[in-house]
mmCIF file with all atom_site columns, C-alpha atoms in Angstrom:
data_model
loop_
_atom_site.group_PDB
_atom_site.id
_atom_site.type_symbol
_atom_site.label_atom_id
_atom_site.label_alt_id
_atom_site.label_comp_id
_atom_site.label_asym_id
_atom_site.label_entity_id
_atom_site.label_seq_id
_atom_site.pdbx_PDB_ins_code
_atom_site.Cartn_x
_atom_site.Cartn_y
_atom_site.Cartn_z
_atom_site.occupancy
_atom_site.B_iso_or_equiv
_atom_site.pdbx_formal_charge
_atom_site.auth_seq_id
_atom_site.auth_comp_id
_atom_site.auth_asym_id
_atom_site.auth_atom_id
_atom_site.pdbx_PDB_model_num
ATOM 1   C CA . UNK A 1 1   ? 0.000    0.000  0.000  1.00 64.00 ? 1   UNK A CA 1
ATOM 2   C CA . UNK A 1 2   ? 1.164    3.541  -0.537 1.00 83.00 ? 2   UNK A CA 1
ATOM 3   C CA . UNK A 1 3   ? 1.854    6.047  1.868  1.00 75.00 ? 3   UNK A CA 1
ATOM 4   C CA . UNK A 1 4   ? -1.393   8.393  0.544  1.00 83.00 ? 4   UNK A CA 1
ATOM 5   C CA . UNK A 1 5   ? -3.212   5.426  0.940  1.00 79.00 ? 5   UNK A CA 1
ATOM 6   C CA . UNK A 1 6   ? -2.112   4.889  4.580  1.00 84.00 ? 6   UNK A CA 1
ATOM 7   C CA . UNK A 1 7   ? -2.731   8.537  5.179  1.00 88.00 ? 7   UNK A CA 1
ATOM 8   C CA . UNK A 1 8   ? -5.814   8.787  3.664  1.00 86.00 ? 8   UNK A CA 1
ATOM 9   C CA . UNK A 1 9   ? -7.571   5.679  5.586  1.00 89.00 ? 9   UNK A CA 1
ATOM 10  C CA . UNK A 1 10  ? -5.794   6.936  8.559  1.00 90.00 ? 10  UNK A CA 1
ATOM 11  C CA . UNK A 1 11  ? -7.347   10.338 8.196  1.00 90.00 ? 11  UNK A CA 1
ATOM 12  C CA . UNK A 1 12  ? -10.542  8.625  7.480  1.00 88.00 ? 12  UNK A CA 1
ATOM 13  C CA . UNK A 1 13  ? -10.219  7.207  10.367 1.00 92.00 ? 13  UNK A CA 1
ATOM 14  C CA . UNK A 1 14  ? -9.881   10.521 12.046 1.00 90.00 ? 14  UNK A CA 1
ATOM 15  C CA . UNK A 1 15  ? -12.297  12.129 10.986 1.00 92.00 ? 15  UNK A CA 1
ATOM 16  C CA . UNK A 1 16  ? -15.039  8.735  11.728 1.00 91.00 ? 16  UNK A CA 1
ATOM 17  C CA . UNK A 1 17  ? -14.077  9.047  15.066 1.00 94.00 ? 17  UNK A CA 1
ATOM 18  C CA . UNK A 1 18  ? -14.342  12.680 15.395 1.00 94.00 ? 18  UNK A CA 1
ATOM 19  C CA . UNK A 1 19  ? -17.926  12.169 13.677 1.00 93.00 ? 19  UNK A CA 1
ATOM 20  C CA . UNK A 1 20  ? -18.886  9.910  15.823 1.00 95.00 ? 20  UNK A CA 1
ATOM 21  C CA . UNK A 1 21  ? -17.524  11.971 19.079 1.00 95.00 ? 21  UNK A CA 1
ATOM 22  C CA . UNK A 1 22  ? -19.593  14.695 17.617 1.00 96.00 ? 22  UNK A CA 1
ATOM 23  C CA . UNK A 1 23  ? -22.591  12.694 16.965 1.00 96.00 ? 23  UNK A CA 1
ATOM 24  C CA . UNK A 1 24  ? -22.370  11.248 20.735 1.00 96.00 ? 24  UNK A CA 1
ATOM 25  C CA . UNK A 1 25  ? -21.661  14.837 22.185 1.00 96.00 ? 25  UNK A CA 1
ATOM 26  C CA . UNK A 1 26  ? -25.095  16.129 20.077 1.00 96.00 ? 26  UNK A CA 1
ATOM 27  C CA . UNK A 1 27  ? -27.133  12.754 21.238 1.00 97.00 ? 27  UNK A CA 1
ATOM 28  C CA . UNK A 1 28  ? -26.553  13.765 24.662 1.00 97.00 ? 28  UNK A CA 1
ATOM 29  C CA . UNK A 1 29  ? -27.021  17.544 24.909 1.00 97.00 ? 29  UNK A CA 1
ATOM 30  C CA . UNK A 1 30  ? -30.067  16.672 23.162 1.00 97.00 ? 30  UNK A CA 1
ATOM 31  C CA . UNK A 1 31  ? -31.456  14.206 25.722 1.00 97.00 ? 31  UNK A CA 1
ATOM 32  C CA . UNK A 1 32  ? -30.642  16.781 28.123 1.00 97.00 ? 32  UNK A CA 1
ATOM 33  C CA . UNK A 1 33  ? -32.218  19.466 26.485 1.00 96.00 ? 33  UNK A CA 1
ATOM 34  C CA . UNK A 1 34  ? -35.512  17.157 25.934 1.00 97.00 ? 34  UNK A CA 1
ATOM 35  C CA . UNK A 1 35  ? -35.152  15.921 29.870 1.00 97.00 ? 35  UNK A CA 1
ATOM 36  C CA . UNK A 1 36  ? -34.989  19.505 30.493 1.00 97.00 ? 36  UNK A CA 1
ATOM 37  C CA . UNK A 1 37  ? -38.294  20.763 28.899 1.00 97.00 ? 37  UNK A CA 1
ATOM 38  C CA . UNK A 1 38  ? -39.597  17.886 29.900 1.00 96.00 ? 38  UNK A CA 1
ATOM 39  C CA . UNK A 1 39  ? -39.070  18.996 33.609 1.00 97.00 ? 39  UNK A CA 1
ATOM 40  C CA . UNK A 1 40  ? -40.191  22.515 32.633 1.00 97.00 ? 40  UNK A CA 1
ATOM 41  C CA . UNK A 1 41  ? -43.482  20.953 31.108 1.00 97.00 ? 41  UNK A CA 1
ATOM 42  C CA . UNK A 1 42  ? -43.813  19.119 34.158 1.00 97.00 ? 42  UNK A CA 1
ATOM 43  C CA . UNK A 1 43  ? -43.499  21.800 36.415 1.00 97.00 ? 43  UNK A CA 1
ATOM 44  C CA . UNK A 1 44  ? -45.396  24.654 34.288 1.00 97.00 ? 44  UNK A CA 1
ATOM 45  C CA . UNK A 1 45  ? -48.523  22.056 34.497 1.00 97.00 ? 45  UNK A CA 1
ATOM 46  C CA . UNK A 1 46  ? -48.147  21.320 38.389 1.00 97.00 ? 46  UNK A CA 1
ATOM 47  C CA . UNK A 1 47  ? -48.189  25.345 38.575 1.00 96.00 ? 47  UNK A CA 1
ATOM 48  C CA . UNK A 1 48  ? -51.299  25.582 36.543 1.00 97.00 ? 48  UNK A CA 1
ATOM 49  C CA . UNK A 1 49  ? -52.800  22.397 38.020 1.00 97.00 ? 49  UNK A CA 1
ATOM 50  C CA . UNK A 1 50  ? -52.232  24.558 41.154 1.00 97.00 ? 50  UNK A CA 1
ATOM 51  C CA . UNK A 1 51  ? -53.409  27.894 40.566 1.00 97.00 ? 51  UNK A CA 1
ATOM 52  C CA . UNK A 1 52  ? -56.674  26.694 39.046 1.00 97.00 ? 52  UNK A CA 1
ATOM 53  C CA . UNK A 1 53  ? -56.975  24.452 42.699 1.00 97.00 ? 53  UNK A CA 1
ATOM 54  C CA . UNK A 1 54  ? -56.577  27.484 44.281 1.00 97.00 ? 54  UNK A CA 1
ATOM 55  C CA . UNK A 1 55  ? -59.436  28.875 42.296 1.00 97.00 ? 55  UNK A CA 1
ATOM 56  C CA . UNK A 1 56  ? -61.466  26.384 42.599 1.00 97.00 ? 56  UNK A CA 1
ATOM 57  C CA . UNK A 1 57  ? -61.111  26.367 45.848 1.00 97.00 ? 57  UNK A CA 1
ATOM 58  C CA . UNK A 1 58  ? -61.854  29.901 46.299 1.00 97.00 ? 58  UNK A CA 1
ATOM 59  C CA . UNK A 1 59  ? -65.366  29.546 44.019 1.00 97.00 ? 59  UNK A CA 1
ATOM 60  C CA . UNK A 1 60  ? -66.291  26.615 46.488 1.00 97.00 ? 60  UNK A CA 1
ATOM 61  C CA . UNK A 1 61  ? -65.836  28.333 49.647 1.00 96.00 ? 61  UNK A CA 1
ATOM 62  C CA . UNK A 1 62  ? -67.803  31.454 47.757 1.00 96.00 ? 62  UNK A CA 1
ATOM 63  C CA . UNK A 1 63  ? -70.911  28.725 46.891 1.00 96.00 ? 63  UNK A CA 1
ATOM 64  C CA . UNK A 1 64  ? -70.806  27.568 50.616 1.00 96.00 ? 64  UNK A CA 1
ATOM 65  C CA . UNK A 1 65  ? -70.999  30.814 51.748 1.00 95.00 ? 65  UNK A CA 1
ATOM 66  C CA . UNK A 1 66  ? -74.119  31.846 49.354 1.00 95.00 ? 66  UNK A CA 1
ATOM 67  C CA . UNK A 1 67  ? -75.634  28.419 50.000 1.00 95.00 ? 67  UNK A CA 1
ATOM 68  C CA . UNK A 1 68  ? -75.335  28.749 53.898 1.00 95.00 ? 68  UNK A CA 1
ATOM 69  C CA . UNK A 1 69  ? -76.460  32.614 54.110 1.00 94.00 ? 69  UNK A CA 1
ATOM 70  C CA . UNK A 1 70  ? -79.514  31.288 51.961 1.00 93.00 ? 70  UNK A CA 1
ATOM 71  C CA . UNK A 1 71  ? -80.292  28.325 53.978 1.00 94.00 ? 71  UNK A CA 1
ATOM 72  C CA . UNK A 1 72  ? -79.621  31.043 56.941 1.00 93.00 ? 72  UNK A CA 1
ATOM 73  C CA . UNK A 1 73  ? -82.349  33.319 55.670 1.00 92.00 ? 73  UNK A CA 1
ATOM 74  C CA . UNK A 1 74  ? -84.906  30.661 54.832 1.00 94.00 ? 74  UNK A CA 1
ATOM 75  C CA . UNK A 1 75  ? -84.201  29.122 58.286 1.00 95.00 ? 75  UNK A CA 1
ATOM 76  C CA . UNK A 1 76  ? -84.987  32.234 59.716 1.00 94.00 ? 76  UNK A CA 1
ATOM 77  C CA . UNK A 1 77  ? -88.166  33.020 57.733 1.00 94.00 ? 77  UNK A CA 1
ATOM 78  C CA . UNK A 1 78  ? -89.000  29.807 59.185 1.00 94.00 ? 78  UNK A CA 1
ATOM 79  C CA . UNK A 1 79  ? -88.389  30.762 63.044 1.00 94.00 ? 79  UNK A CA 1
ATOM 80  C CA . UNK A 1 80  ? -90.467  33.634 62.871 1.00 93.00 ? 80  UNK A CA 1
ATOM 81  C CA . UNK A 1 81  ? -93.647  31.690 60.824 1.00 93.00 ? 81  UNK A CA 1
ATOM 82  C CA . UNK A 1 82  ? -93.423  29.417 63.706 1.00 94.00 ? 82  UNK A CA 1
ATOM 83  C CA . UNK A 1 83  ? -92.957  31.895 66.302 1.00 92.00 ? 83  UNK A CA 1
ATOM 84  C CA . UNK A 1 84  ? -96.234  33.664 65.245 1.00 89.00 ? 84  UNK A CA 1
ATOM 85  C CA . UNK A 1 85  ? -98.207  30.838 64.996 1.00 89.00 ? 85  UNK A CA 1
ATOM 86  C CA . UNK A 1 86  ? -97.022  29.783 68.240 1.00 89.00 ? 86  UNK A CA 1
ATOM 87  C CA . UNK A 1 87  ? -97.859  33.440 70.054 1.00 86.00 ? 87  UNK A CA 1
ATOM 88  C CA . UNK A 1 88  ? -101.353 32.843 68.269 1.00 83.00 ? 88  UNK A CA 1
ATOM 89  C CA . UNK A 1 89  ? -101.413 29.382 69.854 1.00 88.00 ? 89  UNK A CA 1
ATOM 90  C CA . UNK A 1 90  ? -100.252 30.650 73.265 1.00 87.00 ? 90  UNK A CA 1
ATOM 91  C CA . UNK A 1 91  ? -103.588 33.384 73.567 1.00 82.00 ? 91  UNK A CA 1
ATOM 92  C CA . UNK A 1 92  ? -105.560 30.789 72.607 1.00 86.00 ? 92  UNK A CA 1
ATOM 93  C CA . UNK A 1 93  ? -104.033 28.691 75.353 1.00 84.00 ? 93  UNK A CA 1
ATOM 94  C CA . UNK A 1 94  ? -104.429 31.092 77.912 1.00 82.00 ? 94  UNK A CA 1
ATOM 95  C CA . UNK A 1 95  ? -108.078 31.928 77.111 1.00 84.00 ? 95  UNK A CA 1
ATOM 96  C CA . UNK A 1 96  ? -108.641 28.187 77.521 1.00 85.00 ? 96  UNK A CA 1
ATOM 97  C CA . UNK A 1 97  ? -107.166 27.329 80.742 1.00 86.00 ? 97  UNK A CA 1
ATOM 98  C CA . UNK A 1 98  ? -108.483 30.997 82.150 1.00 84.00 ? 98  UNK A CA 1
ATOM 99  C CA . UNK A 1 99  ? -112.441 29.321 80.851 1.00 84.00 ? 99  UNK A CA 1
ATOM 100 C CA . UNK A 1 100 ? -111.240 25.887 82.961 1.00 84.00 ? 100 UNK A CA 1
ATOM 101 C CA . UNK A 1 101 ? -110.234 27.965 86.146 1.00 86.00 ? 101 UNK A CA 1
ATOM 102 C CA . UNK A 1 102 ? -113.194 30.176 85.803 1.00 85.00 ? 102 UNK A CA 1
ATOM 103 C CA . UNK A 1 103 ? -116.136 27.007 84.950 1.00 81.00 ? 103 UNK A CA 1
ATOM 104 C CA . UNK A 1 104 ? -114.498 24.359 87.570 1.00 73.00 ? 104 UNK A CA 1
#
């Protein structure tokens, strides 16, 4: 074999194995850049996931609120239907045991 032929396989050679450092060193900034957005992703959605718990959260406790100031008022509405038929009751009442006192 001749010497260019030597040199040229040998810097064949070369230059594979600088490809293929290359190719290696791209592979694995490129898994770290994907592992990195993937972690961004990740974390950008557990944010989100977050700040709409948060919300919801806040639009529950806002329903409760509504739901038990309702059920306060309608409670109360109640109370005082009762409490007037009662005081109707209660004159009745006393007219009928003041008739029993005054006929026994």
């Amino acid at each position: 074999m001749s010497f260019e032929a030597i040199t040229s396989i040998t810097e064949a050679e070369a230059q594979a194995k600088t490809a293929v450092v290359q190719a290696e060193a791209k592979a694995r900034q490129m898994i770290a850049d994907a592992e990195a957005a993937g972690k961004a992703a990740v974390e950008a959605a557990a944010s989100k996931a977050e700040s709409e718990l948060v919300e919801l959260r806040r639009q529950s406790d806002e329903k409760a609120v509504q739901a038990a100031n309702g059920l306060s008022s309608e409670l109360e509405k109640k109370k005082a239907a009762l409490r007037a038929k009662a005081e109707a009751k209660l004159d009745q009442a006393a007219k009928l045991v003041v008739e029993r006192i005054v006929n026994s």
